[in-house]
Amino acid sequence: MQYGAQELPDGSYLVQHFKKLDGEYFIIWIPEEEQVHCSCKEFEHSGILCRHSLRLLQLKNCFQLPEKYLPVRWRITVGEDPNAESNSDECVQSFHILAASLLTESVISKDRFSYVRKELSTILEHVRSMPAGEELLLNVAANNGVES
C-alpha cells in the first residue's frame, strides 16, 4: 500500500515507494497473458512476486493472482487429497533445504568441505547399495530430473 504506480507513455508502469524517491521499479503488465515483469527481477530469482508487482496487480483490480505465480506447493484444490502429491513434494523440498544448508555450512572452511565431501561420498555409496523401494520415491527422482 505504500507504493504508488504511474503509467508511462509506453504502457509500462513506474512503481515507487512514497517516501523513498530513489527506488524506482519499472513494470510491464501484459493483461492478455496475465504476465507481470518487474525490473527488480524478484520473481525470476526466487519464484515469489515482489511487492512492486503486487501493487500493480492491485491497481489493475486483479482480485486473484494468476496461477503461474502460485507454486503448486502452495495450492490445495477443494476435493483433492492434499497428501497425494504433497508427500513427494515434501520429500524433495526437505532434501533441497537440507542440501542447501549443508552446502552453506561446508564452504566456510577447507576442513568442513573435506569432511562433508567424504561423508557424502560414503552416504552415496551406501544408498546406491540399498535395494530399490517404494515407487513413490522413484517417481520423485524422475520428476526432478534424477537418473538412476
PDB file of C-alpha atoms in Angstrom:
ATOM      1  CA  MET A   1       0.000   0.000   0.000  1.00  0.00           C
ATOM      2  CA  GLN A   2       2.989   2.320   0.381  1.00  0.00           C
ATOM      3  CA  TYR A   3       3.866   2.155  -3.306  1.00  0.00           C
ATOM      4  CA  GLY A   4       2.466   4.467  -5.919  1.00  0.00           C
ATOM      5  CA  ALA A   5       2.194   3.436  -9.557  1.00  0.00           C
ATOM      6  CA  GLN A   6       2.247   5.721 -12.553  1.00  0.00           C
ATOM      7  CA  GLU A   7       1.550   4.634 -16.117  1.00  0.00           C
ATOM      8  CA  LEU A   8       4.215   5.702 -18.595  1.00  0.00           C
ATOM      9  CA  PRO A   9       3.571   6.645 -22.264  1.00  0.00           C
ATOM     10  CA  ASP A  10       4.953   3.303 -23.495  1.00  0.00           C
ATOM     11  CA  GLY A  11       2.377   1.340 -21.460  1.00  0.00           C
ATOM     12  CA  SER A  12       4.785   0.266 -18.720  1.00  0.00           C
ATOM     13  CA  TYR A  13       4.488   1.460 -15.133  1.00  0.00           C
ATOM     14  CA  LEU A  14       6.792   3.219 -12.730  1.00  0.00           C
ATOM     15  CA  VAL A  15       6.318   1.962  -9.162  1.00  0.00           C
ATOM     16  CA  GLN A  16       7.886   3.917  -6.342  1.00  0.00           C
ATOM     17  CA  HIS A  17       7.744   3.934  -2.530  1.00  0.00           C
ATOM     18  CA  PHE A  18       6.012   7.082  -1.321  1.00  0.00           C
ATOM     19  CA  LYS A  19       8.940   8.049   0.965  1.00  0.00           C
ATOM     20  CA  LYS A  20      11.929   6.658  -0.914  1.00  0.00           C
ATOM     21  CA  LEU A  21      12.264   8.617  -4.111  1.00  0.00           C
ATOM     22  CA  ASP A  22      15.468   6.854  -5.175  1.00  0.00           C
ATOM     23  CA  GLY A  23      13.951   3.356  -5.535  1.00  0.00           C
ATOM     24  CA  GLU A  24      12.071   3.177  -8.809  1.00  0.00           C
ATOM     25  CA  TYR A  25      10.914  -0.038 -10.454  1.00  0.00           C
ATOM     26  CA  PHE A  26       9.638  -0.435 -13.975  1.00  0.00           C
ATOM     27  CA  ILE A  27       6.882  -2.951 -14.529  1.00  0.00           C
ATOM     28  CA  ILE A  28       5.434  -4.310 -17.737  1.00  0.00           C
ATOM     29  CA  TRP A  29       1.891  -5.681 -17.500  1.00  0.00           C
ATOM     30  CA  ILE A  30       0.639  -7.949 -20.278  1.00  0.00           C
ATOM     31  CA  PRO A  31      -3.060  -8.495 -19.478  1.00  0.00           C
ATOM     32  CA  GLU A  32      -3.736 -10.943 -22.355  1.00  0.00           C
ATOM     33  CA  GLU A  33      -1.161 -13.377 -20.966  1.00  0.00           C
ATOM     34  CA  GLU A  34      -1.652 -12.390 -17.310  1.00  0.00           C
ATOM     35  CA  GLN A  35       2.051 -11.587 -17.046  1.00  0.00           C
ATOM     36  CA  VAL A  36       3.821  -9.012 -14.951  1.00  0.00           C
ATOM     37  CA  HIS A  37       7.546  -8.286 -15.246  1.00  0.00           C
ATOM     38  CA  CYS A  38       9.334  -6.077 -12.722  1.00  0.00           C
ATOM     39  CA  SER A  39      12.796  -4.579 -13.143  1.00  0.00           C
ATOM     40  CA  CYS A  40      13.800  -5.913  -9.702  1.00  0.00           C
ATOM     41  CA  LYS A  41      13.592  -9.487 -11.138  1.00  0.00           C
ATOM     42  CA  GLU A  42      12.438 -10.942  -7.791  1.00  0.00           C
ATOM     43  CA  PHE A  43      10.093 -13.476  -9.407  1.00  0.00           C
ATOM     44  CA  GLU A  44      12.789 -14.655 -11.825  1.00  0.00           C
ATOM     45  CA  HIS A  45      15.253 -15.137  -8.954  1.00  0.00           C
ATOM     46  CA  SER A  46      13.089 -16.542  -6.167  1.00  0.00           C
ATOM     47  CA  GLY A  47       9.790 -17.573  -7.725  1.00  0.00           C
ATOM     48  CA  ILE A  48       7.900 -15.133  -5.481  1.00  0.00           C
ATOM     49  CA  LEU A  49       6.213 -11.993  -6.781  1.00  0.00           C
ATOM     50  CA  CYS A  50       7.690  -8.739  -5.495  1.00  0.00           C
ATOM     51  CA  ARG A  51       5.678  -6.053  -3.721  1.00  0.00           C
ATOM     52  CA  HIS A  52       6.011  -3.828  -6.790  1.00  0.00           C
ATOM     53  CA  SER A  53       4.246  -6.370  -8.986  1.00  0.00           C
ATOM     54  CA  LEU A  54       1.616  -6.986  -6.316  1.00  0.00           C
ATOM     55  CA  ARG A  55       0.962  -3.249  -6.155  1.00  0.00           C
ATOM     56  CA  LEU A  56       0.408  -3.106  -9.905  1.00  0.00           C
ATOM     57  CA  LEU A  57      -1.896  -6.136  -9.822  1.00  0.00           C
ATOM     58  CA  GLN A  58      -3.865  -4.420  -7.072  1.00  0.00           C
ATOM     59  CA  LEU A  59      -4.042  -1.247  -9.148  1.00  0.00           C
ATOM     60  CA  LYS A  60      -5.339  -3.298 -12.091  1.00  0.00           C
ATOM     61  CA  ASN A  61      -8.071  -4.776  -9.856  1.00  0.00           C
ATOM     62  CA  CYS A  62      -6.734  -8.317 -10.036  1.00  0.00           C
ATOM     63  CA  PHE A  63      -8.520  -9.965  -7.147  1.00  0.00           C
ATOM     64  CA  GLN A  64      -6.841 -13.304  -7.709  1.00  0.00           C
ATOM     65  CA  LEU A  65      -3.210 -13.977  -8.602  1.00  0.00           C
ATOM     66  CA  PRO A  66      -2.649 -15.639 -11.981  1.00  0.00           C
ATOM     67  CA  GLU A  67      -1.916 -19.350 -11.472  1.00  0.00           C
ATOM     68  CA  LYS A  68       1.596 -19.087 -12.919  1.00  0.00           C
ATOM     69  CA  TYR A  69       2.541 -17.027  -9.848  1.00  0.00           C
ATOM     70  CA  LEU A  70       1.288 -19.614  -7.346  1.00  0.00           C
ATOM     71  CA  PRO A  71       3.664 -22.579  -6.962  1.00  0.00           C
ATOM     72  CA  VAL A  72       1.991 -25.991  -6.801  1.00  0.00           C
ATOM     73  CA  ARG A  73       3.236 -26.497  -3.256  1.00  0.00           C
ATOM     74  CA  TRP A  74       1.129 -23.517  -2.115  1.00  0.00           C
ATOM     75  CA  ARG A  75      -2.135 -24.762  -3.629  1.00  0.00           C
ATOM     76  CA  ILE A  76      -4.747 -27.176  -2.340  1.00  0.00           C
ATOM     77  CA  THR A  77      -7.722 -27.677  -4.595  1.00  0.00           C
ATOM     78  CA  VAL A  78     -11.059 -28.470  -2.961  1.00  0.00           C
ATOM     79  CA  GLY A  79     -11.908 -32.141  -3.406  1.00  0.00           C
ATOM     80  CA  GLU A  80      -8.311 -33.249  -3.934  1.00  0.00           C
ATOM     81  CA  ASP A  81      -6.369 -35.323  -1.468  1.00  0.00           C
ATOM     82  CA  PRO A  82      -3.715 -32.869  -0.273  1.00  0.00           C
ATOM     83  CA  ASN A  83      -1.448 -35.756   0.728  1.00  0.00           C
ATOM     84  CA  ALA A  84      -1.441 -37.487  -2.666  1.00  0.00           C
ATOM     85  CA  GLU A  85       1.244 -35.423  -4.351  1.00  0.00           C
ATOM     86  CA  SER A  86       2.412 -33.407  -1.373  1.00  0.00           C
ATOM     87  CA  ASN A  87       4.284 -36.373   0.111  1.00  0.00           C
ATOM     88  CA  SER A  88       6.707 -36.448  -2.804  1.00  0.00           C
ATOM     89  CA  ASP A  89       6.871 -32.639  -2.902  1.00  0.00           C
ATOM     90  CA  GLU A  90       7.648 -32.583   0.815  1.00  0.00           C
ATOM     91  CA  CYS A  91      10.448 -35.140   0.336  1.00  0.00           C
ATOM     92  CA  VAL A  92      12.023 -33.092  -2.422  1.00  0.00           C
ATOM     93  CA  GLN A  93      11.611 -29.791  -0.596  1.00  0.00           C
ATOM     94  CA  SER A  94      13.007 -31.252   2.622  1.00  0.00           C
ATOM     95  CA  PHE A  95      16.009 -32.651   0.764  1.00  0.00           C
ATOM     96  CA  HIS A  96      16.678 -29.350  -1.017  1.00  0.00           C
ATOM     97  CA  ILE A  97      16.578 -27.401   2.248  1.00  0.00           C
ATOM     98  CA  LEU A  98      18.925 -29.847   3.929  1.00  0.00           C
ATOM     99  CA  ALA A  99      21.333 -29.884   0.971  1.00  0.00           C
ATOM    100  CA  ALA A 100      21.373 -26.078   0.766  1.00  0.00           C
ATOM    101  CA  SER A 101      22.135 -25.812   4.495  1.00  0.00           C
ATOM    102  CA  LEU A 102      24.872 -28.415   4.182  1.00  0.00           C
ATOM    103  CA  LEU A 103      26.443 -26.532   1.282  1.00  0.00           C
ATOM    104  CA  THR A 104      26.329 -23.224   3.155  1.00  0.00           C
ATOM    105  CA  GLU A 105      27.983 -24.740   6.221  1.00  0.00           C
ATOM    106  CA  SER A 106      30.579 -26.759   4.303  1.00  0.00           C
ATOM    107  CA  VAL A 107      32.065 -23.881   2.290  1.00  0.00           C
ATOM    108  CA  ILE A 108      33.074 -21.981   5.426  1.00  0.00           C
ATOM    109  CA  SER A 109      36.414 -23.771   5.630  1.00  0.00           C
ATOM    110  CA  LYS A 110      38.516 -26.370   3.816  1.00  0.00           C
ATOM    111  CA  ASP A 111      38.213 -28.764   6.776  1.00  0.00           C
ATOM    112  CA  ARG A 112      34.419 -28.571   6.742  1.00  0.00           C
ATOM    113  CA  PHE A 113      34.320 -29.037   2.974  1.00  0.00           C
ATOM    114  CA  SER A 114      36.641 -32.065   3.099  1.00  0.00           C
ATOM    115  CA  TYR A 115      34.612 -33.650   5.883  1.00  0.00           C
ATOM    116  CA  VAL A 116      31.252 -33.103   4.139  1.00  0.00           C
ATOM    117  CA  ARG A 117      32.585 -34.369   0.814  1.00  0.00           C
ATOM    118  CA  LYS A 118      33.974 -37.544   2.428  1.00  0.00           C
ATOM    119  CA  GLU A 119      30.758 -38.229   4.349  1.00  0.00           C
ATOM    120  CA  LEU A 120      28.520 -37.554   1.354  1.00  0.00           C
ATOM    121  CA  SER A 121      30.579 -39.951  -0.760  1.00  0.00           C
ATOM    122  CA  THR A 122      30.110 -42.610   1.916  1.00  0.00           C
ATOM    123  CA  ILE A 123      26.370 -41.946   2.119  1.00  0.00           C
ATOM    124  CA  LEU A 124      26.025 -42.081  -1.668  1.00  0.00           C
ATOM    125  CA  GLU A 125      27.790 -45.450  -1.825  1.00  0.00           C
ATOM    126  CA  HIS A 126      25.557 -46.785   0.944  1.00  0.00           C
ATOM    127  CA  VAL A 127      22.351 -45.536  -0.730  1.00  0.00           C
ATOM    128  CA  ARG A 128      23.348 -46.987  -4.109  1.00  0.00           C
ATOM    129  CA  SER A 129      23.868 -50.382  -2.499  1.00  0.00           C
ATOM    130  CA  MET A 130      20.379 -50.394  -0.965  1.00  0.00           C
ATOM    131  CA  PRO A 131      17.564 -52.280  -2.732  1.00  0.00           C
ATOM    132  CA  ALA A 132      15.049 -50.157  -4.625  1.00  0.00           C
ATOM    133  CA  GLY A 133      11.994 -49.439  -2.532  1.00  0.00           C
ATOM    134  CA  GLU A 134       8.740 -47.606  -2.883  1.00  0.00           C
ATOM    135  CA  GLU A 135       7.548 -46.479  -6.298  1.00  0.00           C
ATOM    136  CA  LEU A 136       6.708 -43.038  -4.913  1.00  0.00           C
ATOM    137  CA  LEU A 137      10.326 -42.170  -4.402  1.00  0.00           C
ATOM    138  CA  LEU A 138      11.272 -43.368  -7.880  1.00  0.00           C
ATOM    139  CA  ASN A 139       8.624 -41.018  -9.279  1.00  0.00           C
ATOM    140  CA  VAL A 140      10.064 -38.167  -7.215  1.00  0.00           C
ATOM    141  CA  ALA A 141      13.503 -38.755  -8.706  1.00  0.00           C
ATOM    142  CA  ALA A 142      12.090 -38.956 -12.236  1.00  0.00           C
ATOM    143  CA  ASN A 143      10.123 -35.740 -11.811  1.00  0.00           C
ATOM    144  CA  ASN A 144      13.230 -33.900 -10.631  1.00  0.00           C
ATOM    145  CA  GLY A 145      15.492 -34.941 -13.474  1.00  0.00           C
ATOM    146  CA  VAL A 146      17.448 -37.515 -11.478  1.00  0.00           C
ATOM    147  CA  GLU A 147      18.560 -40.538 -13.459  1.00  0.00           C
ATOM    148  CA  SER A 148      19.088 -43.967 -11.903  1.00  0.00           C
TER     149      SER A 148
END
